[in-house]
JSON list of C-alpha atoms in Angstrom, two decimals:
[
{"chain": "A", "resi": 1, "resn": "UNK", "atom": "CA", "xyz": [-22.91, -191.47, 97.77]},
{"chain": "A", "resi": 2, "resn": "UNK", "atom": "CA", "xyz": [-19.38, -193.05, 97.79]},
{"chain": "A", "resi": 3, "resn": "UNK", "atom": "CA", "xyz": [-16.98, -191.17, 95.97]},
{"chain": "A", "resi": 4, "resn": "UNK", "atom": "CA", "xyz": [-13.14, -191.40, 95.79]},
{"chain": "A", "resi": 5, "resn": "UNK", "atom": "CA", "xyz": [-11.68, -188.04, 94.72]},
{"chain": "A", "resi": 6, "resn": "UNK", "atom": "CA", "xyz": [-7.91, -188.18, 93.29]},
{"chain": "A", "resi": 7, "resn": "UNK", "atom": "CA", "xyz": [-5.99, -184.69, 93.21]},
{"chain": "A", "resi": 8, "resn": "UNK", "atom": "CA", "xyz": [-2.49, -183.46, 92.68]},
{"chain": "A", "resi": 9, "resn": "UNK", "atom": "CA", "xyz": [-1.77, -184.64, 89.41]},
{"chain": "A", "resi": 10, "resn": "UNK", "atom": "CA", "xyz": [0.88, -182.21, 87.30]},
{"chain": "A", "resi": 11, "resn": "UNK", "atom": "CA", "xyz": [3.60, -181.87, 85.18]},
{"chain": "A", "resi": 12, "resn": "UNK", "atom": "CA", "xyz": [6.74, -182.72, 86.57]},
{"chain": "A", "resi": 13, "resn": "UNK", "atom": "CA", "xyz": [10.36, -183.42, 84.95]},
{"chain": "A", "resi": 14, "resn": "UNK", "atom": "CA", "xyz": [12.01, -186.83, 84.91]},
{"chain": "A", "resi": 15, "resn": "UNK", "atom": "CA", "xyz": [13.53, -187.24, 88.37]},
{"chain": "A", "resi": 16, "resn": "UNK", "atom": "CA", "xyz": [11.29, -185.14, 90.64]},
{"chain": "A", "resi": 17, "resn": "UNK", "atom": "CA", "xyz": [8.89, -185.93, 92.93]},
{"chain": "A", "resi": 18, "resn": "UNK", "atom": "CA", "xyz": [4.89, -185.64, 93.25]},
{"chain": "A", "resi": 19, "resn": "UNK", "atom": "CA", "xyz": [2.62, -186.74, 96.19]},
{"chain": "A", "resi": 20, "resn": "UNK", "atom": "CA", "xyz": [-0.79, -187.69, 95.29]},
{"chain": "A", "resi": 21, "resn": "UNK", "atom": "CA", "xyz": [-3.62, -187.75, 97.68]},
{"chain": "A", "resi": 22, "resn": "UNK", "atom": "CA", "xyz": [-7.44, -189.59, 97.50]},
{"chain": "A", "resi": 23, "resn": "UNK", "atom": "CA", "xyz": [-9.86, -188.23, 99.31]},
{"chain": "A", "resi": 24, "resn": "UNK", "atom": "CA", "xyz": [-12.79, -191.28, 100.12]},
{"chain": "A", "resi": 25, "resn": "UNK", "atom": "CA", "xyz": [-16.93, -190.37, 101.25]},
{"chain": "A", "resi": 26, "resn": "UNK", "atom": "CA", "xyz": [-19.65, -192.55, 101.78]},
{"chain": "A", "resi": 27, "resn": "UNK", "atom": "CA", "xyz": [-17.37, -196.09, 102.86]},
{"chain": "A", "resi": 28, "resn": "UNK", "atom": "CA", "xyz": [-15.69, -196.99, 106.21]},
{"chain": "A", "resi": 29, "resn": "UNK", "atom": "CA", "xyz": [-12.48, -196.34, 105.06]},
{"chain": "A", "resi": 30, "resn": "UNK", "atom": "CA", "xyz": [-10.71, -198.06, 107.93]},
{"chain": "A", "resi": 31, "resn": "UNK", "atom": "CA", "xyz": [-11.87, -201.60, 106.86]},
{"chain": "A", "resi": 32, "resn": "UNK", "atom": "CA", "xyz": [-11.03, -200.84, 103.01]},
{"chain": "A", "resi": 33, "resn": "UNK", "atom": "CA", "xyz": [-7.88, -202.11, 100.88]},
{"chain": "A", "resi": 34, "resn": "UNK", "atom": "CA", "xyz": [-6.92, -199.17, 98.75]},
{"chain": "A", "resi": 35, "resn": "UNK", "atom": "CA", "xyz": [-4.57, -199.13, 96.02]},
{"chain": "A", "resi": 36, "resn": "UNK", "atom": "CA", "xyz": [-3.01, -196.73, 93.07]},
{"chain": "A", "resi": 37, "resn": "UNK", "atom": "CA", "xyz": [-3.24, -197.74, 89.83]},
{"chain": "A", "resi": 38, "resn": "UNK", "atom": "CA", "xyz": [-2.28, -195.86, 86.17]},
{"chain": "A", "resi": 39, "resn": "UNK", "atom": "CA", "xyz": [-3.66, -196.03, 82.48]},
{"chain": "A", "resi": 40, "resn": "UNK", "atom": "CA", "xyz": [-2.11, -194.78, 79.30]},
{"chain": "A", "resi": 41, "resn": "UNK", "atom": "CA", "xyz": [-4.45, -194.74, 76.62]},
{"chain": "A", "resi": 42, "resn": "UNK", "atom": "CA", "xyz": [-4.95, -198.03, 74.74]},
{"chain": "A", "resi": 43, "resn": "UNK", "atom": "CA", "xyz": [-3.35, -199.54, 77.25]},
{"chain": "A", "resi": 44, "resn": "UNK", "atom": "CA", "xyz": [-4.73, -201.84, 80.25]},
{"chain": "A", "resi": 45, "resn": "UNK", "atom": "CA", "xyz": [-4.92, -199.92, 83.67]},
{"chain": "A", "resi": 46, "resn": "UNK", "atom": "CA", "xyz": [-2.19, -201.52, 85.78]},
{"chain": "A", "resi": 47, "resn": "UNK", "atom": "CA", "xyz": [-1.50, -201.74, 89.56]},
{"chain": "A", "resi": 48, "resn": "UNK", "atom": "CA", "xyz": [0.90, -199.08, 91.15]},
{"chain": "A", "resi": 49, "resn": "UNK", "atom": "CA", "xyz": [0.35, -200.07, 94.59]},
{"chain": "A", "resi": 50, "resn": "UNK", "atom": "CA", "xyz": [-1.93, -201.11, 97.30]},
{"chain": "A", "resi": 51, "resn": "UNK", "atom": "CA", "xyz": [-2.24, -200.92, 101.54]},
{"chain": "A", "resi": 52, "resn": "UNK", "atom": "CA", "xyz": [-4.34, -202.95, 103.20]},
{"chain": "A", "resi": 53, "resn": "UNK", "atom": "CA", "xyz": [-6.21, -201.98, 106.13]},
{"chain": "A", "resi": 54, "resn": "UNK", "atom": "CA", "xyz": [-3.53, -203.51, 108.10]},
{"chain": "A", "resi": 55, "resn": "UNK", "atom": "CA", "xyz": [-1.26, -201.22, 106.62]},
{"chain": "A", "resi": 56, "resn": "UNK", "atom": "CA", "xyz": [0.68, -203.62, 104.57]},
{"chain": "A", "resi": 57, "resn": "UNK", "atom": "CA", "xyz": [2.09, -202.89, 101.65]},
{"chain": "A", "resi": 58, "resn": "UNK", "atom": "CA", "xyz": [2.63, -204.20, 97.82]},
{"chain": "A", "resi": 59, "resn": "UNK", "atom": "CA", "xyz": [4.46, -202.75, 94.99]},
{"chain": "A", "resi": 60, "resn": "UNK", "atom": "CA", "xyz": [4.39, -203.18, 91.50]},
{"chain": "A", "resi": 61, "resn": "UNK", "atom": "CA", "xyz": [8.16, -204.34, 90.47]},
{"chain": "A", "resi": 62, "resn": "UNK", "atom": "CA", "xyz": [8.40, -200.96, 88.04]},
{"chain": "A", "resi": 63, "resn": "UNK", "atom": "CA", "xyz": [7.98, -198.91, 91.02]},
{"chain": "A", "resi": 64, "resn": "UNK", "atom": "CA", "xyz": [9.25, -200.53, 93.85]},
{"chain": "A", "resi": 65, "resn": "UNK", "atom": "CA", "xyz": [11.83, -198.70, 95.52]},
{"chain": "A", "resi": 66, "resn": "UNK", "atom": "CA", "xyz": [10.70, -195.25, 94.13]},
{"chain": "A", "resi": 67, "resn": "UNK", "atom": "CA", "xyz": [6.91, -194.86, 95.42]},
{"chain": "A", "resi": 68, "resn": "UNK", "atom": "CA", "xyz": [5.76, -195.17, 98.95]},
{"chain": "A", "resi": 69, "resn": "UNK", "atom": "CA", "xyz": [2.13, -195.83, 99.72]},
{"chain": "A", "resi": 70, "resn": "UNK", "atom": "CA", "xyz": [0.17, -194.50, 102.85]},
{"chain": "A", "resi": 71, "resn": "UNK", "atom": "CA", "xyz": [-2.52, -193.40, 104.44]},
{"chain": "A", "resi": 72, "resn": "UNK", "atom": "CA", "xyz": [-3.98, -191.75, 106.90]},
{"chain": "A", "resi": 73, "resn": "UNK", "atom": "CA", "xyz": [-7.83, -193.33, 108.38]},
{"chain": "A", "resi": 74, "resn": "UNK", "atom": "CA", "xyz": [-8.59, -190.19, 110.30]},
{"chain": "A", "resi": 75, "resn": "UNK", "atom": "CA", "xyz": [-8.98, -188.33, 107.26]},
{"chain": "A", "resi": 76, "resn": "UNK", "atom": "CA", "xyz": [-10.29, -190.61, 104.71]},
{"chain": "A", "resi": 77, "resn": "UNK", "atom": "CA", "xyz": [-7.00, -190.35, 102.81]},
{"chain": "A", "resi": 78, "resn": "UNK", "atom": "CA", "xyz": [-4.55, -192.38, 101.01]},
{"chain": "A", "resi": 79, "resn": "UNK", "atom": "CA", "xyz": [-1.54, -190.99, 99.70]},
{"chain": "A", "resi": 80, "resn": "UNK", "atom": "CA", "xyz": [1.09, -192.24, 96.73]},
{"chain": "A", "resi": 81, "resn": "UNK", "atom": "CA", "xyz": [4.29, -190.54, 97.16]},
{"chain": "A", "resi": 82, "resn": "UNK", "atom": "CA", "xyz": [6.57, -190.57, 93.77]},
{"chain": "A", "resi": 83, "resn": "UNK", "atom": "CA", "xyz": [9.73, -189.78, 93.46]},
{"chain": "A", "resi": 84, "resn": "UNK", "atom": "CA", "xyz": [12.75, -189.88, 90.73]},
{"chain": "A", "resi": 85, "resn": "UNK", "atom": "CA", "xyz": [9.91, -190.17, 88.20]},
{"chain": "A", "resi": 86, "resn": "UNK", "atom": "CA", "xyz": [10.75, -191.29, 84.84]},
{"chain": "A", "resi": 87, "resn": "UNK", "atom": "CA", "xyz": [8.82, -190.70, 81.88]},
{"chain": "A", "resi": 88, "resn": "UNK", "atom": "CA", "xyz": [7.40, -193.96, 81.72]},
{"chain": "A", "resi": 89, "resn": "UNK", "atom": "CA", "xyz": [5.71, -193.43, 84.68]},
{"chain": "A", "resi": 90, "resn": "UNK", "atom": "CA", "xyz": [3.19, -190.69, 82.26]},
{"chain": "A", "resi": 91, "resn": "UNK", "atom": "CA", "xyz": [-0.38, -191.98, 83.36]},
{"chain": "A", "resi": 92, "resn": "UNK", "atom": "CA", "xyz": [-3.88, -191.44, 84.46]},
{"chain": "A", "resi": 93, "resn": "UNK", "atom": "CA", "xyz": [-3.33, -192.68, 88.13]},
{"chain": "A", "resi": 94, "resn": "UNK", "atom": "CA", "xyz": [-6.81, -194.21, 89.53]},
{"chain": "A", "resi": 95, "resn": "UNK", "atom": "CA", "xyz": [-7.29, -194.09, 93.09]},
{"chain": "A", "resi": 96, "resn": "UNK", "atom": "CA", "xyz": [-9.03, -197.66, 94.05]},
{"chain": "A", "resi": 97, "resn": "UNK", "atom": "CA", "xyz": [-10.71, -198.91, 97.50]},
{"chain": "A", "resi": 98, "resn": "UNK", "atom": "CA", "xyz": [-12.25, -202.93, 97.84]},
{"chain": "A", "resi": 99, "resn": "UNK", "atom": "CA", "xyz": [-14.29, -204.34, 100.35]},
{"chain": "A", "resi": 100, "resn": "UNK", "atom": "CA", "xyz": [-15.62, -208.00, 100.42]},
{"chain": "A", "resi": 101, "resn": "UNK", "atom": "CA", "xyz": [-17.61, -207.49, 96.77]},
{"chain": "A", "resi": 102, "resn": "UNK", "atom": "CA", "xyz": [-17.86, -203.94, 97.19]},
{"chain": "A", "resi": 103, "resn": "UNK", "atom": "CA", "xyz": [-15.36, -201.75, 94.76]},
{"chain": "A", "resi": 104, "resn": "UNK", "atom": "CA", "xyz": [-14.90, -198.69, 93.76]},
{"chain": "A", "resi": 105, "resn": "UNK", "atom": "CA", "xyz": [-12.87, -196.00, 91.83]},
{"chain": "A", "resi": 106, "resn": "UNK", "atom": "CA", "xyz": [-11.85, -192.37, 91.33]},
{"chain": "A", "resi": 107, "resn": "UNK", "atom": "CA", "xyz": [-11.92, -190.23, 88.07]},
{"chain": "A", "resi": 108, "resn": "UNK", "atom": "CA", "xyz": [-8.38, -190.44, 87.83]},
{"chain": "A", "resi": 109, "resn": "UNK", "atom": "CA", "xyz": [-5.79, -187.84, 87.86]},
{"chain": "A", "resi": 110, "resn": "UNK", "atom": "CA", "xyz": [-3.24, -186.99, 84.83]},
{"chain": "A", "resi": 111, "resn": "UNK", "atom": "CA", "xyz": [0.83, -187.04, 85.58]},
{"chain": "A", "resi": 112, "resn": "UNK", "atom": "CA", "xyz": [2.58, -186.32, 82.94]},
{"chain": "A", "resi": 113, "resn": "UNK", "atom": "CA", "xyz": [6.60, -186.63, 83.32]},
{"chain": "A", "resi": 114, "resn": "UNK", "atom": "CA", "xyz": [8.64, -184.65, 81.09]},
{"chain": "A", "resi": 115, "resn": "UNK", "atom": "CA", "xyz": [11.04, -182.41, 80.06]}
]
């Protein structure tokens, strides 16, 4: 019954802004690391960033600076704010949540950044 549910995904063009959101079910979200990652195809999925239940933070270097991570324990919800995106950052962004062994991922949401 656990699902993590990743919406908001779009076109945009190079230097806007997008906020994703992932929506968790069937986990006690409080206790739960949860991170952003993205996938291009052929390519190995790669962290974007992560928040701890503590609320701390950690940034991949290729975002850091541009994307803010959040979230918000009464609703289940983490966010990743983007902005000035570049057309690197094209990717299926995965929303992610780990627990002791337990781990567990969303379907993955398309952003596509271009002009």
């Amino acid at each position: 019954q656990v699902q993590l549910v990743e919406s908001g995904g779009c076109l945009v063009q190079p230097g806007g802004s997008l906020r994703l959101p992932c929506s968790a079910s069937g986990i006690n979200f409080a206790t739960y690391t949860m991170g952003w990652y993205r996938q291009t195809p052929g390519k190995q999925r790669d962290l974007v960033a992560t928040i701890t239940s503590g609320g701390i933070t950690n940034y991949a270097d290729s975002v850091k600076g541009r994307f803010t991570i959040s979230r918000d324990n009464a609703k289940n919800t983490v966010y990743l704010q983007m902005n000035n995106l570049k057309p690197k950052d094209t990717a299926v962004y995965f929303c992610n949540g780990n627990y002791w062994t337990q781990v567990y991922w969303g379907q993955g949401t398309q952003v596509t950044v271009s002009s």
